Short mmCIF file of C-alpha atoms and ligand atoms in Angstrom, two decimals:
data_model
loop_
_atom_site.label_atom_id
_atom_site.label_comp_id
_atom_site.label_asym_id
_atom_site.label_seq_id
_atom_site.Cartn_x
_atom_site.Cartn_y
_atom_site.Cartn_z
CA MET A 319 -2.68 -18.52 4.81
CA GLU A 320 -5.84 -19.47 6.83
CA PHE A 321 -8.95 -17.45 5.44
CA SER A 322 -10.24 -15.54 8.55
CA HIS A 323 -13.07 -13.18 8.33
CA ILE A 324 -15.88 -12.62 11.11
CA PRO A 325 -19.21 -12.11 9.14
CA ILE A 326 -20.92 -8.79 10.05
CA MET A 327 -24.40 -8.36 11.55
CA LEU A 328 -25.16 -11.88 11.07
CA ASN A 329 -28.21 -12.12 12.81
CA GLU A 330 -29.64 -9.09 11.38
CA CYS A 331 -28.55 -10.51 7.70
CA LEU A 332 -30.35 -13.99 8.60
CA GLU A 333 -33.47 -12.39 10.05
CA GLY A 334 -33.58 -9.81 7.17
CA LEU A 335 -33.43 -12.43 4.46
CA ALA A 336 -36.65 -13.96 6.08
CA ILE A 337 -35.02 -17.28 4.78
CA ARG A 338 -37.72 -20.00 3.55
CA PRO A 339 -36.09 -23.45 3.82
CA ASP A 340 -37.11 -24.09 0.40
CA GLY A 341 -36.12 -21.10 -1.23
CA LEU A 342 -33.22 -20.07 -3.65
CA TYR A 343 -30.61 -17.38 -2.19
CA LEU A 344 -27.66 -15.53 -3.67
CA ASP A 345 -24.83 -14.58 -1.61
CA GLY A 346 -23.06 -12.25 -4.05
CA THR A 347 -20.15 -11.66 -1.66
CA ALA A 348 -19.45 -15.10 -0.31
CA GLY A 349 -15.99 -14.43 1.02
CA GLY A 350 -14.98 -16.96 3.63
CA ALA A 351 -18.53 -18.12 3.56
CA GLY A 352 -19.44 -16.75 7.01
CA HIS A 353 -22.96 -15.51 6.00
CA SER A 354 -23.10 -18.19 3.25
CA ARG A 355 -22.77 -21.08 5.73
CA GLU A 356 -25.42 -19.86 8.09
CA ILE A 357 -27.76 -19.31 5.21
CA ALA A 358 -27.14 -22.90 3.55
CA LYS A 359 -27.42 -24.62 7.06
CA ARG A 360 -31.01 -23.16 7.26
CA LEU A 361 -32.26 -24.41 3.77
CA GLU A 362 -34.07 -27.73 3.09
CA GLY A 363 -35.24 -28.24 -0.53
CA GLY A 364 -33.64 -24.84 -1.23
CA ARG A 365 -30.37 -23.82 -2.49
CA LEU A 366 -27.71 -21.09 -2.12
CA TYR A 367 -25.61 -19.74 -4.84
CA ALA A 368 -22.38 -18.38 -3.20
CA MET A 369 -20.47 -16.25 -5.60
CA ASP A 370 -17.16 -14.19 -5.14
CA GLN A 371 -14.73 -12.93 -7.95
CA ASP A 372 -11.68 -13.66 -5.61
CA PRO A 373 -10.17 -17.41 -6.35
CA ASP A 374 -8.93 -17.63 -2.56
CA ALA A 375 -12.54 -16.80 -1.60
CA ILE A 376 -13.75 -19.31 -3.74
CA GLU A 377 -11.32 -22.01 -2.38
CA ALA A 378 -12.30 -21.09 0.94
CA ALA A 379 -16.12 -20.86 0.49
CA THR A 380 -16.13 -24.53 -1.36
CA ALA A 381 -14.40 -25.93 1.77
CA ARG A 382 -16.76 -24.28 3.97
CA LEU A 383 -19.79 -25.07 2.20
CA SER A 384 -19.29 -28.74 1.48
CA GLY A 385 -22.10 -30.93 2.45
CA LEU A 386 -24.57 -28.03 2.44
CA PRO A 387 -27.22 -27.30 -0.34
CA ALA A 388 -24.90 -24.59 -2.09
CA THR A 389 -23.39 -23.90 -5.21
CA VAL A 390 -20.08 -21.76 -5.43
CA ILE A 391 -19.64 -19.63 -8.40
CA GLN A 392 -16.53 -17.67 -9.02
CA GLY A 393 -17.60 -14.51 -10.82
CA ASN A 394 -18.29 -10.78 -10.35
CA PHE A 395 -21.86 -10.21 -8.95
CA ARG A 396 -22.16 -7.39 -11.74
CA ASN A 397 -22.96 -10.45 -13.95
CA ALA A 398 -24.78 -12.34 -11.31
CA LYS A 399 -28.16 -12.36 -13.41
CA ALA A 400 -26.32 -14.03 -16.38
CA LEU A 401 -24.40 -16.38 -14.21
CA LEU A 402 -27.37 -17.57 -12.44
CA THR A 403 -29.64 -17.96 -15.51
CA GLN A 404 -26.89 -19.87 -17.28
CA ARG A 405 -27.30 -22.30 -14.47
CA GLY A 406 -30.92 -22.41 -15.02
CA VAL A 407 -31.99 -20.21 -11.96
CA ASP A 408 -35.00 -18.28 -12.89
CA HIS A 409 -35.70 -16.34 -9.65
CA LEU A 410 -34.22 -15.57 -6.17
CA ASP A 411 -35.99 -15.64 -2.65
CA GLY A 412 -33.39 -13.29 -1.34
CA ALA A 413 -29.70 -11.82 -1.87
CA LEU A 414 -27.21 -10.55 0.10
CA LEU A 415 -24.30 -8.22 -0.57
CA ASP A 416 -21.56 -7.68 1.97
CA LEU A 417 -19.34 -5.12 0.08
CA GLY A 418 -15.65 -4.36 0.14
CA VAL A 419 -12.90 -6.45 0.81
CA SER A 420 -12.39 -9.27 3.49
CA SER A 421 -10.24 -9.05 6.31
CA HIS A 422 -8.38 -12.12 4.78
CA GLN A 423 -7.77 -9.87 1.48
CA LEU A 424 -6.47 -6.99 3.69
CA ASP A 425 -4.28 -9.27 6.10
CA ASP A 426 -2.89 -11.28 3.31
CA ARG A 427 -0.03 -8.49 2.60
CA GLU A 428 0.75 -9.93 -0.70
CA ARG A 429 -2.34 -8.93 -2.22
CA GLY A 430 -1.35 -5.36 -1.95
CA PHE A 431 -4.55 -3.95 -0.32
CA SER A 432 -2.86 -2.69 2.77
CA TYR A 433 -0.90 0.36 3.39
CA LEU A 434 0.73 -1.23 6.47
CA GLY A 435 3.86 -3.44 5.45
CA ASP A 436 5.43 -3.58 1.95
CA ALA A 437 4.24 -5.90 -0.89
CA PRO A 438 3.41 -5.46 -4.72
CA LEU A 439 1.03 -2.99 -5.32
CA ASP A 440 -1.96 -5.44 -6.86
CA MET A 441 -5.23 -4.41 -5.07
CA ARG A 442 -6.98 -6.90 -7.66
CA MET A 443 -10.23 -8.55 -5.92
CA SER A 444 -10.30 -10.98 -9.06
CA GLN A 445 -6.52 -11.62 -9.23
CA SER A 446 -6.70 -10.56 -12.99
CA GLY A 447 -6.51 -7.36 -15.05
CA PRO A 448 -4.94 -4.25 -14.24
CA THR A 449 -3.09 -3.87 -11.00
CA ALA A 450 -2.95 -0.52 -8.66
CA ALA A 451 0.75 -0.33 -9.98
CA ASP A 452 -0.72 -0.32 -13.44
CA LEU A 453 -3.01 2.39 -12.56
CA VAL A 454 -0.82 4.68 -10.73
CA ASN A 455 2.00 4.46 -13.31
CA SER A 456 -0.13 5.38 -16.35
CA LEU A 457 -2.93 7.77 -15.51
CA ASP A 458 -2.15 11.52 -15.86
CA ARG A 459 -2.39 13.75 -12.79
CA ASP A 460 -6.09 15.13 -13.31
CA ALA A 461 -7.48 11.55 -13.45
CA LEU A 462 -5.46 10.27 -10.55
CA ALA A 463 -6.78 13.56 -8.64
CA ARG A 464 -10.31 12.64 -9.60
CA ILE A 465 -10.04 9.18 -8.28
CA LEU A 466 -8.49 10.18 -4.96
CA ARG A 467 -11.15 13.03 -4.60
CA GLU A 468 -14.15 11.12 -5.77
CA TYR A 469 -13.49 7.83 -4.22
CA GLY A 470 -11.30 8.60 -1.33
CA GLU A 471 -12.69 11.97 -0.39
CA GLU A 472 -9.02 13.08 -0.02
CA PRO A 473 -8.69 16.50 0.65
CA TYR A 474 -5.10 16.74 -0.77
CA ALA A 475 -6.02 14.68 -3.80
CA TRP A 476 -4.26 17.22 -6.29
CA GLN A 477 -1.01 17.16 -4.29
CA VAL A 478 -0.92 13.34 -3.84
CA ALA A 479 -1.46 12.97 -7.65
CA GLY A 480 1.40 15.53 -8.28
CA LYS A 481 3.68 13.52 -6.02
CA ILE A 482 2.84 10.23 -7.49
CA VAL A 483 3.46 11.80 -10.85
CA THR A 484 7.08 12.97 -9.68
CA ALA A 485 7.89 9.74 -7.90
CA ARG A 486 7.11 7.72 -10.91
CA ALA A 487 9.15 9.74 -13.40
CA LYS A 488 12.08 8.51 -11.60
CA ALA A 489 10.89 4.79 -11.46
CA PRO A 490 7.77 2.96 -11.49
CA ILE A 491 6.02 2.77 -8.26
CA ALA A 492 5.89 -0.85 -7.55
CA THR A 493 4.98 -1.46 -3.75
CA THR A 494 2.40 -0.32 -1.07
CA GLY A 495 5.11 0.84 0.99
CA GLN A 496 6.46 3.33 -1.56
CA LEU A 497 2.84 4.48 -2.52
CA ALA A 498 2.07 4.92 1.29
CA GLU A 499 5.45 6.99 1.74
CA ILE A 500 4.47 9.07 -1.59
CA VAL A 501 1.29 9.91 -0.03
CA ALA A 502 2.46 10.83 3.23
CA ALA A 503 4.92 13.08 1.90
CA ALA A 504 2.00 14.91 -0.20
CA MET A 505 0.43 15.95 3.20
CA PRO A 506 1.34 19.04 5.40
CA PRO A 507 3.47 18.15 8.25
CA ALA A 508 0.86 19.08 10.62
CA VAL A 509 -1.67 16.63 9.09
CA ARG A 510 0.85 14.10 8.84
CA ARG A 511 1.57 14.44 12.62
CA LYS A 512 -2.12 14.32 13.54
CA ASP A 513 -3.33 11.46 10.98
CA LYS A 514 -1.80 8.21 11.81
CA ASN A 515 -2.74 6.72 8.76
CA PRO A 516 -2.66 9.26 5.92
CA ALA A 517 -2.35 6.82 3.26
CA ARG A 518 -5.75 5.19 4.18
CA ARG A 519 -8.16 7.23 1.95
CA SER A 520 -5.84 7.04 -1.12
CA PHE A 521 -5.40 3.31 -0.76
CA GLN A 522 -9.33 3.09 -0.50
CA ALA A 523 -9.81 5.35 -3.67
CA ILE A 524 -7.23 3.21 -5.66
CA ARG A 525 -8.79 -0.07 -4.77
CA ILE A 526 -12.16 1.03 -5.68
CA ALA A 527 -10.98 2.18 -8.97
CA VAL A 528 -8.80 -0.97 -9.74
CA ASN A 529 -12.02 -3.20 -9.28
CA GLY A 530 -14.67 -0.91 -10.67
CA GLU A 531 -16.50 -1.48 -7.27
CA LEU A 532 -19.12 1.41 -7.87
CA ASP A 533 -19.87 0.42 -11.51
CA ALA A 534 -20.19 -3.30 -10.45
CA LEU A 535 -22.44 -2.33 -7.53
CA SER A 536 -24.85 -0.29 -9.75
CA GLU A 537 -24.97 -3.13 -12.45
CA GLY A 538 -25.08 -5.93 -9.95
CA LEU A 539 -28.16 -4.06 -8.12
CA ASP A 540 -30.20 -3.99 -11.42
CA GLY A 541 -29.57 -7.58 -12.26
CA ILE A 542 -30.03 -9.04 -8.93
CA PHE A 543 -33.33 -6.98 -8.18
CA ASP A 544 -34.42 -8.30 -11.59
CA LEU A 545 -34.19 -12.00 -10.55
CA LEU A 546 -35.77 -11.28 -7.13
CA ALA A 547 -39.34 -12.90 -6.82
CA PRO A 548 -42.25 -11.10 -5.04
CA GLY A 549 -41.75 -11.21 -1.40
CA GLY A 550 -37.78 -11.62 -2.04
CA ARG A 551 -35.66 -9.67 0.34
CA PHE A 552 -32.40 -7.80 -0.79
CA CYS A 553 -29.96 -7.01 2.03
CA ILE A 554 -26.86 -5.21 1.55
CA ILE A 555 -24.17 -3.95 3.74
CA THR A 556 -22.07 -1.01 2.94
CA PHE A 557 -18.74 0.17 4.41
CA HIS A 558 -18.38 3.88 2.98
CA SER A 559 -20.59 6.75 2.06
CA LEU A 560 -20.34 6.21 -2.00
CA GLU A 561 -21.61 2.84 -1.80
CA ASP A 562 -24.13 3.55 0.73
CA ARG A 563 -25.58 6.45 -1.10
CA LEU A 564 -25.82 4.12 -4.44
CA VAL A 565 -27.65 1.80 -2.32
CA LYS A 566 -30.00 4.24 -0.56
CA GLN A 567 -30.85 5.98 -3.84
CA ARG A 568 -31.48 2.87 -5.86
CA PHE A 569 -33.68 1.18 -3.03
CA ARG A 570 -35.47 4.66 -2.59
CA ARG A 571 -36.32 4.52 -6.37
CA TRP A 572 -37.64 0.82 -6.34
CA CYS A 573 -39.90 2.02 -3.30
CA THR A 574 -41.41 5.10 -4.89
CA ALA A 575 -44.61 4.72 -6.46
CA CYS A 576 -45.11 8.29 -7.94
CA THR A 577 -42.23 9.56 -10.23
CA CYS A 578 -44.03 12.89 -11.12
CA PRO A 579 -42.01 16.22 -10.40
CA PRO A 580 -42.67 17.42 -7.03
CA GLU A 581 -44.47 20.49 -8.57
CA PHE A 582 -47.33 18.38 -9.86
CA PRO A 583 -50.44 18.97 -7.89
CA VAL A 584 -51.74 15.36 -8.76
CA CYS A 585 -50.00 12.31 -9.70
CA VAL A 586 -49.98 11.80 -13.59
CA CYS A 587 -47.40 8.96 -13.99
CA GLY A 588 -49.46 6.09 -12.50
CA GLY A 589 -46.25 4.61 -11.18
CA VAL A 590 -46.21 1.72 -8.95
CA ALA A 591 -43.61 0.94 -6.31
CA LYS A 592 -41.54 -2.42 -7.02
CA ALA A 593 -40.33 -2.94 -3.43
CA LYS A 594 -40.95 -1.72 0.11
CA GLN A 595 -38.43 -0.61 2.73
CA ILE A 596 -37.67 -3.07 5.58
CA THR A 597 -35.27 -0.88 7.15
CA HIS A 598 -36.41 2.84 7.11
CA LYS A 599 -32.87 3.84 8.49
CA PRO A 600 -29.82 1.60 7.97
CA LEU A 601 -29.13 -0.83 10.71
CA GLN A 602 -25.74 -0.66 12.39
CA ALA A 603 -23.54 -3.22 14.29
CA ASP A 604 -24.68 -3.09 18.01
CA GLY A 605 -22.18 -1.89 20.61
CA ARG A 606 -20.82 -5.30 21.55
CA GLU A 607 -19.97 -6.16 17.87
CA GLN A 608 -18.35 -2.86 17.34
CA GLN A 609 -16.18 -3.63 20.37
CA GLU A 610 -15.18 -7.04 19.29
CA ASN A 611 -14.80 -6.23 15.32
CA ARG A 612 -13.60 -2.80 14.36
CA ARG A 613 -14.54 -3.65 10.74
CA SER A 614 -18.16 -3.37 11.78
CA ARG A 615 -18.05 0.13 13.05
CA SER A 616 -18.66 1.56 9.71
CA ALA A 617 -20.88 -1.15 8.21
CA LYS A 618 -24.76 -0.24 7.28
CA LEU A 619 -27.21 -2.75 6.49
CA ARG A 620 -30.15 -1.80 4.25
CA ILE A 621 -32.94 -4.18 3.16
CA ILE A 622 -35.98 -4.07 1.19
CA GLU A 623 -38.53 -6.36 -0.05
CA LYS A 624 -39.53 -6.80 -3.58
CA LEU A 625 -43.47 -6.35 -4.12
C1 SAM B 1354 -16.75 -8.35 3.05
S1 SAM B 1354 -16.11 -9.66 2.07
C2 SAM B 1354 -17.57 -10.86 2.33
C3 SAM B 1354 -17.30 -11.65 3.77
C4 SAM B 1354 -18.36 -12.72 3.67
N1 SAM B 1354 -19.71 -12.14 3.85
C5 SAM B 1354 -18.15 -13.47 4.87
O1 SAM B 1354 -19.07 -13.52 5.81
O2 SAM B 1354 -17.06 -14.34 5.08
C6 SAM B 1354 -16.41 -9.13 0.28
C7 SAM B 1354 -16.08 -10.32 -0.47
O3 SAM B 1354 -16.73 -9.67 -1.79
C8 SAM B 1354 -16.05 -9.77 -2.73
N2 SAM B 1354 -16.58 -9.10 -3.72
C9 SAM B 1354 -16.68 -7.56 -3.60
N3 SAM B 1354 -16.90 -7.17 -4.88
C10 SAM B 1354 -17.14 -8.09 -5.54
C11 SAM B 1354 -17.96 -8.33 -7.00
N4 SAM B 1354 -18.33 -7.21 -7.47
N5 SAM B 1354 -18.39 -9.58 -7.49
C12 SAM B 1354 -17.97 -10.77 -6.62
N6 SAM B 1354 -17.31 -10.45 -5.45
C13 SAM B 1354 -16.94 -9.41 -4.99
C14 SAM B 1354 -14.62 -9.79 -2.23
O4 SAM B 1354 -13.75 -10.51 -3.15
C15 SAM B 1354 -14.60 -10.19 -1.00
O5 SAM B 1354 -14.33 -11.68 -0.81
#
């Protein structure tokens, strides 16, 4: 299957990275190398490290970056610092994360990310480790409901978890189609009529849990920020509120000098900011891009510069 994914806010990312031709850059979510290729094309003497945990993305990125000053690395960006230092990279001049799944992963029904169609219930970006089927067939109702509520903001989390537990008592849940039907059946009929895709929130939640996305992001942020040299830019595109909140709070912490409690009349901590905000409010795709690429509608780009 051809790897297709339109890079989101490409120009904003390229400008945001303030690329120096001789610099070292990381794209921690290379996917189909949409952003990576444009970054690598602007380098002369510098190098791009294009990382992804998905073997399909690695294959596509390797082909699209051939002949350019780029090194493709299969791995999770939560380990970016170790993976790069192993290769002798002791600093970065900029890093990009374009989070979540690619259109390719969603469209390739066999990967089991989509609630449309029927395929094995997989959802693993890395194609290794426990699958979504393992998760929904093993966790108890409380744990399932927590995942659905926290990662999917699913208002019927407890009911959906209950339906999952009842259904799997008869036979293990094996496909995306089965799961989508179980989720829909947990909704009151009025909600089901109004919401065209009642399984959307649950699928997002289970995908986040299967891939440990928020823990990976939290660890990846720290490791990558450590490697950034002064003046290095960190650009991150998020697609849902939990990711965006994590990035916003971490960026704010790095950009805040004083960490004294607000009731202290004068600063006693002597804290020094480690970064400055380049985007005070997150950037969003312009109207045209939103028209042309539905996925860009929920995208938010935040940028900081290390001091
Ligand atoms: C939205 S796509 C990136 C698309 C890419 N920017 C492009 O223009 O083609 C996200 C990619 O990040 C990868 N990914 C998500 N989380 C990751 C992680 N923690 N470590 C490594 N890769 C990750 C996914 O496998 C997917 O290929």
